[in-house]
Amino acid sequence: MVLKFYAAPRSPPAQLVAITLHEKNIPFEFIEVNLLKGEHKLPGHLEKHPFGQVPVIDDDGFILYESNAIAQYLDEKYPSQGTKLIPTDFKKRALFNQAVFTETSSFSRYASPLAFEVLFISYFGGKTDPKKVEELTKNLTEKLDVYEQILSKQKYLAGNELTLADLQHIPFGTLLPQAGFNFTQNRPNVARWFNELSSRKSWQKVKEEFGLA
């Protein structure tokens, strides 16, 4: 049974799962969940995701939600297929986990609400709050200056090997310039790192399939 992938194309967490599926060369059936129509709150979807969000996978009856959990599950289920995204050495695994938590606490913590505030809030009947945008931009700027230091010493966030922690940055990293924040400017190592990530075939396929190009 082919894996079923329930998602919305414009959802950054869903895009991460799609990237992972392509990195791992995993066949899947994409089932769109229309958020604007409220399909994520219908009983059928709530049975799969009790919080009424996306993405969700159904892997031959095994239901899993939360994008990072899904991506890690896929890499661990298919360790020898496609790109290896999670190291097995315990020290490298610790550095990988450190990078995952860094992305959560120092990148998406600010990039996600910034993108929402500038790009998406109008879809929900709200207005952009300039003060909130200024504060989020300031906090993210400080964190990215630390990224620049880290990436001046190593190729990727967890060391010199690509991991899932790097790929986690692609969806929101792509949205930031659209939100008016060119986060790679004056950060040559961040620019080198993110340009490589955003050029990967997996992301190009996602953009094409989801109409993001």
PDB file of C-alpha atoms in Angstrom:
ATOM      1  CA  MET A   1       0.000   0.000   0.000  1.00  0.00           C
ATOM      2  CA  VAL A   2       1.452   3.341  -1.054  1.00  0.00           C
ATOM      3  CA  LEU A   3       1.935   5.901   1.685  1.00  0.00           C
ATOM      4  CA  LYS A   4      -0.842   8.506   1.870  1.00  0.00           C
ATOM      5  CA  PHE A   5       0.244  12.088   2.496  1.00  0.00           C
ATOM      6  CA  TYR A   6      -2.458  14.503   3.678  1.00  0.00           C
ATOM      7  CA  ALA A   7      -1.331  18.090   3.364  1.00  0.00           C
ATOM      8  CA  ALA A   8      -1.875  21.626   2.117  1.00  0.00           C
ATOM      9  CA  PRO A   9       0.633  22.827  -0.517  1.00  0.00           C
ATOM     10  CA  ARG A  10       1.183  26.212   1.170  1.00  0.00           C
ATOM     11  CA  SER A  11       1.889  24.679   4.582  1.00  0.00           C
ATOM     12  CA  PRO A  12       5.628  24.908   5.427  1.00  0.00           C
ATOM     13  CA  PRO A  13       5.473  21.814   7.698  1.00  0.00           C
ATOM     14  CA  ALA A  14       3.833  19.884   4.858  1.00  0.00           C
ATOM     15  CA  GLN A  15       6.567  21.079   2.509  1.00  0.00           C
ATOM     16  CA  LEU A  16       9.209  19.643   4.864  1.00  0.00           C
ATOM     17  CA  VAL A  17       7.557  16.230   4.716  1.00  0.00           C
ATOM     18  CA  ALA A  18       7.355  16.448   0.922  1.00  0.00           C
ATOM     19  CA  ILE A  19      11.062  17.327   0.766  1.00  0.00           C
ATOM     20  CA  THR A  20      11.852  14.308   2.926  1.00  0.00           C
ATOM     21  CA  LEU A  21       9.733  11.983   0.803  1.00  0.00           C
ATOM     22  CA  HIS A  22      11.672  13.057  -2.276  1.00  0.00           C
ATOM     23  CA  GLU A  23      15.063  12.889  -0.531  1.00  0.00           C
ATOM     24  CA  LYS A  24      14.231   9.309   0.488  1.00  0.00           C
ATOM     25  CA  ASN A  25      12.732   8.365  -2.909  1.00  0.00           C
ATOM     26  CA  ILE A  26       9.520   7.173  -1.245  1.00  0.00           C
ATOM     27  CA  PRO A  27       6.440   6.779  -3.468  1.00  0.00           C
ATOM     28  CA  PHE A  28       3.377   8.486  -2.036  1.00  0.00           C
ATOM     29  CA  GLU A  29      -0.178   9.544  -2.793  1.00  0.00           C
ATOM     30  CA  PHE A  30      -0.761  13.228  -2.132  1.00  0.00           C
ATOM     31  CA  ILE A  31      -4.203  14.061  -0.746  1.00  0.00           C
ATOM     32  CA  GLU A  32      -4.831  17.795  -0.535  1.00  0.00           C
ATOM     33  CA  VAL A  33      -6.526  19.194   2.555  1.00  0.00           C
ATOM     34  CA  ASN A  34      -8.092  22.570   1.752  1.00  0.00           C
ATOM     35  CA  LEU A  35      -7.514  24.757   4.796  1.00  0.00           C
ATOM     36  CA  LEU A  36      -9.527  27.706   3.502  1.00  0.00           C
ATOM     37  CA  LYS A  37     -12.561  25.438   3.196  1.00  0.00           C
ATOM     38  CA  GLY A  38     -11.970  24.101   6.697  1.00  0.00           C
ATOM     39  CA  GLU A  39     -11.342  20.530   5.591  1.00  0.00           C
ATOM     40  CA  HIS A  40      -8.750  20.150   8.356  1.00  0.00           C
ATOM     41  CA  LYS A  41     -11.540  20.531  10.934  1.00  0.00           C
ATOM     42  CA  LEU A  42     -13.864  17.910   9.465  1.00  0.00           C
ATOM     43  CA  PRO A  43     -14.442  14.724  11.511  1.00  0.00           C
ATOM     44  CA  GLY A  44     -12.636  12.505   9.013  1.00  0.00           C
ATOM     45  CA  HIS A  45      -9.463  14.545   9.243  1.00  0.00           C
ATOM     46  CA  LEU A  46      -9.709  14.991  13.021  1.00  0.00           C
ATOM     47  CA  GLU A  47      -9.624  11.215  13.326  1.00  0.00           C
ATOM     48  CA  LYS A  48      -6.136  11.331  11.834  1.00  0.00           C
ATOM     49  CA  HIS A  49      -4.948  14.598  13.409  1.00  0.00           C
ATOM     50  CA  PRO A  50      -6.797  15.443  16.653  1.00  0.00           C
ATOM     51  CA  PHE A  51      -5.526  19.048  16.551  1.00  0.00           C
ATOM     52  CA  GLY A  52      -6.971  19.575  13.075  1.00  0.00           C
ATOM     53  CA  GLN A  53      -3.732  20.473  11.308  1.00  0.00           C
ATOM     54  CA  VAL A  54      -1.518  19.224   8.486  1.00  0.00           C
ATOM     55  CA  PRO A  55       0.484  17.248   7.542  1.00  0.00           C
ATOM     56  CA  VAL A  56      -0.494  13.677   8.325  1.00  0.00           C
ATOM     57  CA  ILE A  57       0.701  10.397   6.831  1.00  0.00           C
ATOM     58  CA  ASP A  58      -1.054   7.053   6.645  1.00  0.00           C
ATOM     59  CA  ASP A  59       1.622   4.415   6.137  1.00  0.00           C
ATOM     60  CA  ASP A  60      -0.373   1.220   5.607  1.00  0.00           C
ATOM     61  CA  GLY A  61      -2.614   2.018   8.569  1.00  0.00           C
ATOM     62  CA  PHE A  62       0.064   3.670  10.729  1.00  0.00           C
ATOM     63  CA  ILE A  63      -1.088   7.259  11.274  1.00  0.00           C
ATOM     64  CA  LEU A  64       1.454   9.918  12.209  1.00  0.00           C
ATOM     65  CA  TYR A  65       1.305  13.703  12.451  1.00  0.00           C
ATOM     66  CA  GLU A  66       3.809  16.509  13.290  1.00  0.00           C
ATOM     67  CA  SER A  67       6.202  17.203  10.433  1.00  0.00           C
ATOM     68  CA  ASN A  68       9.482  16.623  12.286  1.00  0.00           C
ATOM     69  CA  ALA A  69       8.216  13.319  13.691  1.00  0.00           C
ATOM     70  CA  ILE A  70       7.106  12.225  10.222  1.00  0.00           C
ATOM     71  CA  ALA A  71      10.406  13.196   8.604  1.00  0.00           C
ATOM     72  CA  GLN A  72      12.431  11.327  11.226  1.00  0.00           C
ATOM     73  CA  TYR A  73      10.182   8.292  10.918  1.00  0.00           C
ATOM     74  CA  LEU A  74      10.685   8.191   7.152  1.00  0.00           C
ATOM     75  CA  ASP A  75      14.458   8.375   7.425  1.00  0.00           C
ATOM     76  CA  GLU A  76      14.581   5.682  10.092  1.00  0.00           C
ATOM     77  CA  LYS A  77      12.205   3.361   8.205  1.00  0.00           C
ATOM     78  CA  TYR A  78      14.272   3.640   5.012  1.00  0.00           C
ATOM     79  CA  PRO A  79      17.846   4.003   6.330  1.00  0.00           C
ATOM     80  CA  SER A  80      19.539   2.769   3.147  1.00  0.00           C
ATOM     81  CA  GLN A  81      17.210   4.442   0.655  1.00  0.00           C
ATOM     82  CA  GLY A  82      17.853   7.885  -0.786  1.00  0.00           C
ATOM     83  CA  THR A  83      19.667  10.491   1.278  1.00  0.00           C
ATOM     84  CA  LYS A  84      20.695   9.529   4.809  1.00  0.00           C
ATOM     85  CA  LEU A  85      19.328  12.388   6.936  1.00  0.00           C
ATOM     86  CA  ILE A  86      19.882  11.273  10.527  1.00  0.00           C
ATOM     87  CA  PRO A  87      23.317  10.067  11.708  1.00  0.00           C
ATOM     88  CA  THR A  88      23.615   6.801  13.610  1.00  0.00           C
ATOM     89  CA  ASP A  89      26.856   7.555  15.482  1.00  0.00           C
ATOM     90  CA  PHE A  90      25.769   8.634  18.964  1.00  0.00           C
ATOM     91  CA  LYS A  91      27.888  11.794  19.069  1.00  0.00           C
ATOM     92  CA  LYS A  92      26.812  12.859  15.590  1.00  0.00           C
ATOM     93  CA  ARG A  93      23.224  12.035  16.567  1.00  0.00           C
ATOM     94  CA  ALA A  94      23.586  14.324  19.606  1.00  0.00           C
ATOM     95  CA  LEU A  95      24.834  17.134  17.369  1.00  0.00           C
ATOM     96  CA  PHE A  96      21.935  16.458  15.012  1.00  0.00           C
ATOM     97  CA  ASN A  97      19.450  16.768  17.896  1.00  0.00           C
ATOM     98  CA  GLN A  98      21.187  19.963  18.976  1.00  0.00           C
ATOM     99  CA  ALA A  99      20.712  21.356  15.462  1.00  0.00           C
ATOM    100  CA  VAL A 100      17.046  20.281  15.401  1.00  0.00           C
ATOM    101  CA  PHE A 101      16.373  22.095  18.666  1.00  0.00           C
ATOM    102  CA  THR A 102      18.341  25.100  17.387  1.00  0.00           C
ATOM    103  CA  GLU A 103      16.045  25.328  14.374  1.00  0.00           C
ATOM    104  CA  THR A 104      12.982  25.084  16.598  1.00  0.00           C
ATOM    105  CA  SER A 105      14.068  27.597  19.235  1.00  0.00           C
ATOM    106  CA  SER A 106      16.174  30.026  17.217  1.00  0.00           C
ATOM    107  CA  PHE A 107      14.772  29.970  13.684  1.00  0.00           C
ATOM    108  CA  SER A 108      11.175  28.819  13.217  1.00  0.00           C
ATOM    109  CA  ARG A 109      10.222  30.350  16.570  1.00  0.00           C
ATOM    110  CA  TYR A 110      10.627  33.751  14.895  1.00  0.00           C
ATOM    111  CA  ALA A 111      10.469  32.958  11.160  1.00  0.00           C
ATOM    112  CA  SER A 112       7.060  31.286  11.401  1.00  0.00           C
ATOM    113  CA  PRO A 113       5.185  34.162  13.092  1.00  0.00           C
ATOM    114  CA  LEU A 114       7.045  36.697  10.933  1.00  0.00           C
ATOM    115  CA  ALA A 115       5.903  34.979   7.739  1.00  0.00           C
ATOM    116  CA  PHE A 116       2.379  34.703   9.106  1.00  0.00           C
ATOM    117  CA  GLU A 117       2.276  38.336  10.193  1.00  0.00           C
ATOM    118  CA  VAL A 118       3.413  39.660   6.814  1.00  0.00           C
ATOM    119  CA  LEU A 119       2.165  37.110   4.285  1.00  0.00           C
ATOM    120  CA  PHE A 120      -0.798  35.215   5.672  1.00  0.00           C
ATOM    121  CA  ILE A 121      -2.635  37.226   8.314  1.00  0.00           C
ATOM    122  CA  SER A 122      -4.806  38.977   5.732  1.00  0.00           C
ATOM    123  CA  TYR A 123      -6.283  35.608   4.674  1.00  0.00           C
ATOM    124  CA  PHE A 124      -7.697  35.284   8.174  1.00  0.00           C
ATOM    125  CA  GLY A 125      -9.129  38.786   8.300  1.00  0.00           C
ATOM    126  CA  GLY A 126      -6.292  40.365  10.272  1.00  0.00           C
ATOM    127  CA  LYS A 127      -3.835  43.198   9.682  1.00  0.00           C
ATOM    128  CA  THR A 128      -0.071  43.203   9.909  1.00  0.00           C
ATOM    129  CA  ASP A 129       1.256  44.627  13.187  1.00  0.00           C
ATOM    130  CA  PRO A 130       4.415  46.653  12.359  1.00  0.00           C
ATOM    131  CA  LYS A 131       5.661  46.528  15.967  1.00  0.00           C
ATOM    132  CA  LYS A 132       5.385  42.742  16.036  1.00  0.00           C
ATOM    133  CA  VAL A 133       7.197  42.518  12.703  1.00  0.00           C
ATOM    134  CA  GLU A 134       9.974  44.766  14.029  1.00  0.00           C
ATOM    135  CA  GLU A 135      10.401  42.684  17.187  1.00  0.00           C
ATOM    136  CA  LEU A 136      10.410  39.364  15.337  1.00  0.00           C
ATOM    137  CA  THR A 137      12.893  40.696  12.784  1.00  0.00           C
ATOM    138  CA  LYS A 138      15.202  41.932  15.551  1.00  0.00           C
ATOM    139  CA  ASN A 139      15.143  38.597  17.371  1.00  0.00           C
ATOM    140  CA  LEU A 140      15.668  36.584  14.202  1.00  0.00           C
ATOM    141  CA  THR A 141      18.510  38.868  13.116  1.00  0.00           C
ATOM    142  CA  GLU A 142      20.341  38.181  16.372  1.00  0.00           C
ATOM    143  CA  LYS A 143      19.904  34.430  15.998  1.00  0.00           C
ATOM    144  CA  LEU A 144      21.047  34.433  12.379  1.00  0.00           C
ATOM    145  CA  ASP A 145      24.221  36.281  13.338  1.00  0.00           C
ATOM    146  CA  VAL A 146      24.994  33.257  15.511  1.00  0.00           C
ATOM    147  CA  TYR A 147      24.168  30.972  12.564  1.00  0.00           C
ATOM    148  CA  GLU A 148      26.783  32.868  10.573  1.00  0.00           C
ATOM    149  CA  GLN A 149      29.375  32.106  13.252  1.00  0.00           C
ATOM    150  CA  ILE A 150      28.468  28.421  13.368  1.00  0.00           C
ATOM    151  CA  LEU A 151      28.482  28.031   9.596  1.00  0.00           C
ATOM    152  CA  SER A 152      31.826  29.794   9.284  1.00  0.00           C
ATOM    153  CA  LYS A 153      33.346  26.752  11.018  1.00  0.00           C
ATOM    154  CA  GLN A 154      31.412  23.901   9.424  1.00  0.00           C
ATOM    155  CA  LYS A 155      29.458  23.175   6.256  1.00  0.00           C
ATOM    156  CA  TYR A 156      26.112  22.369   7.846  1.00  0.00           C
ATOM    157  CA  LEU A 157      24.316  23.065  11.085  1.00  0.00           C
ATOM    158  CA  ALA A 158      25.219  19.731  12.726  1.00  0.00           C
ATOM    159  CA  GLY A 159      28.716  19.418  11.260  1.00  0.00           C
ATOM    160  CA  ASN A 160      30.062  18.708   7.800  1.00  0.00           C
ATOM    161  CA  GLU A 161      27.282  16.338   6.725  1.00  0.00           C
ATOM    162  CA  LEU A 162      23.810  17.296   5.559  1.00  0.00           C
ATOM    163  CA  THR A 163      21.052  16.332   7.979  1.00  0.00           C
ATOM    164  CA  LEU A 164      17.328  16.741   8.340  1.00  0.00           C
ATOM    165  CA  ALA A 165      18.035  19.695  10.646  1.00  0.00           C
ATOM    166  CA  ASP A 166      19.287  21.660   7.639  1.00  0.00           C
ATOM    167  CA  LEU A 167      16.324  20.740   5.456  1.00  0.00           C
ATOM    168  CA  GLN A 168      13.936  21.945   8.154  1.00  0.00           C
ATOM    169  CA  HIS A 169      14.980  25.506   7.304  1.00  0.00           C
ATOM    170  CA  ILE A 170      13.942  25.418   3.648  1.00  0.00           C
ATOM    171  CA  PRO A 171      10.188  26.196   3.788  1.00  0.00           C
ATOM    172  CA  PHE A 172      10.317  29.208   6.116  1.00  0.00           C
ATOM    173  CA  GLY A 173      13.715  30.266   4.769  1.00  0.00           C
ATOM    174  CA  THR A 174      12.124  30.552   1.345  1.00  0.00           C
ATOM    175  CA  LEU A 175       9.262  32.645   2.725  1.00  0.00           C
ATOM    176  CA  LEU A 176      11.424  35.166   4.602  1.00  0.00           C
ATOM    177  CA  PRO A 177      12.535  37.167   1.521  1.00  0.00           C
ATOM    178  CA  GLN A 178       8.888  37.300   0.438  1.00  0.00           C
ATOM    179  CA  ALA A 179       8.154  38.777   3.857  1.00  0.00           C
ATOM    180  CA  GLY A 180      10.778  41.484   3.262  1.00  0.00           C
ATOM    181  CA  PHE A 181      13.614  39.923   5.279  1.00  0.00           C
ATOM    182  CA  ASN A 182      16.672  38.997   3.217  1.00  0.00           C
ATOM    183  CA  PHE A 183      18.304  36.886   5.894  1.00  0.00           C
ATOM    184  CA  THR A 184      21.306  35.848   3.780  1.00  0.00           C
ATOM    185  CA  GLN A 185      22.416  39.425   3.089  1.00  0.00           C
ATOM    186  CA  ASN A 186      25.779  40.250   4.714  1.00  0.00           C
ATOM    187  CA  ARG A 187      25.977  36.660   5.980  1.00  0.00           C
ATOM    188  CA  PRO A 188      28.135  34.868   3.376  1.00  0.00           C
ATOM    189  CA  ASN A 189      28.191  31.534   5.182  1.00  0.00           C
ATOM    190  CA  VAL A 190      24.446  31.519   5.769  1.00  0.00           C
ATOM    191  CA  ALA A 191      24.017  32.443   2.089  1.00  0.00           C
ATOM    192  CA  ARG A 192      26.324  29.634   0.925  1.00  0.00           C
ATOM    193  CA  TRP A 193      24.484  27.143   3.159  1.00  0.00           C
ATOM    194  CA  PHE A 194      20.937  28.156   2.273  1.00  0.00           C
ATOM    195  CA  ASN A 195      21.627  28.541  -1.436  1.00  0.00           C
ATOM    196  CA  GLU A 196      22.809  24.938  -1.490  1.00  0.00           C
ATOM    197  CA  LEU A 197      19.751  23.737   0.438  1.00  0.00           C
ATOM    198  CA  SER A 198      17.244  25.610  -1.694  1.00  0.00           C
ATOM    199  CA  SER A 199      18.890  24.287  -4.874  1.00  0.00           C
ATOM    200  CA  ARG A 200      18.360  20.633  -3.957  1.00  0.00           C
ATOM    201  CA  LYS A 201      16.340  18.546  -6.411  1.00  0.00           C
ATOM    202  CA  SER A 202      13.927  17.552  -3.659  1.00  0.00           C
ATOM    203  CA  TRP A 203      12.888  21.165  -3.080  1.00  0.00           C
ATOM    204  CA  GLN A 204      12.671  21.864  -6.798  1.00  0.00           C
ATOM    205  CA  LYS A 205      10.278  18.910  -7.137  1.00  0.00           C
ATOM    206  CA  VAL A 206       8.169  20.157  -4.235  1.00  0.00           C
ATOM    207  CA  LYS A 207       7.917  23.634  -5.743  1.00  0.00           C
ATOM    208  CA  GLU A 208       6.848  22.164  -9.075  1.00  0.00           C
ATOM    209  CA  GLU A 209       4.301  19.732  -7.598  1.00  0.00           C
ATOM    210  CA  PHE A 210       2.828  22.248  -5.170  1.00  0.00           C
ATOM    211  CA  GLY A 211       2.812  25.148  -7.628  1.00  0.00           C
ATOM    212  CA  LEU A 212       5.300  27.205  -5.625  1.00  0.00           C
ATOM    213  CA  ALA A 213       7.762  28.010  -8.394  1.00  0.00           C
TER     214      ALA A 213
END
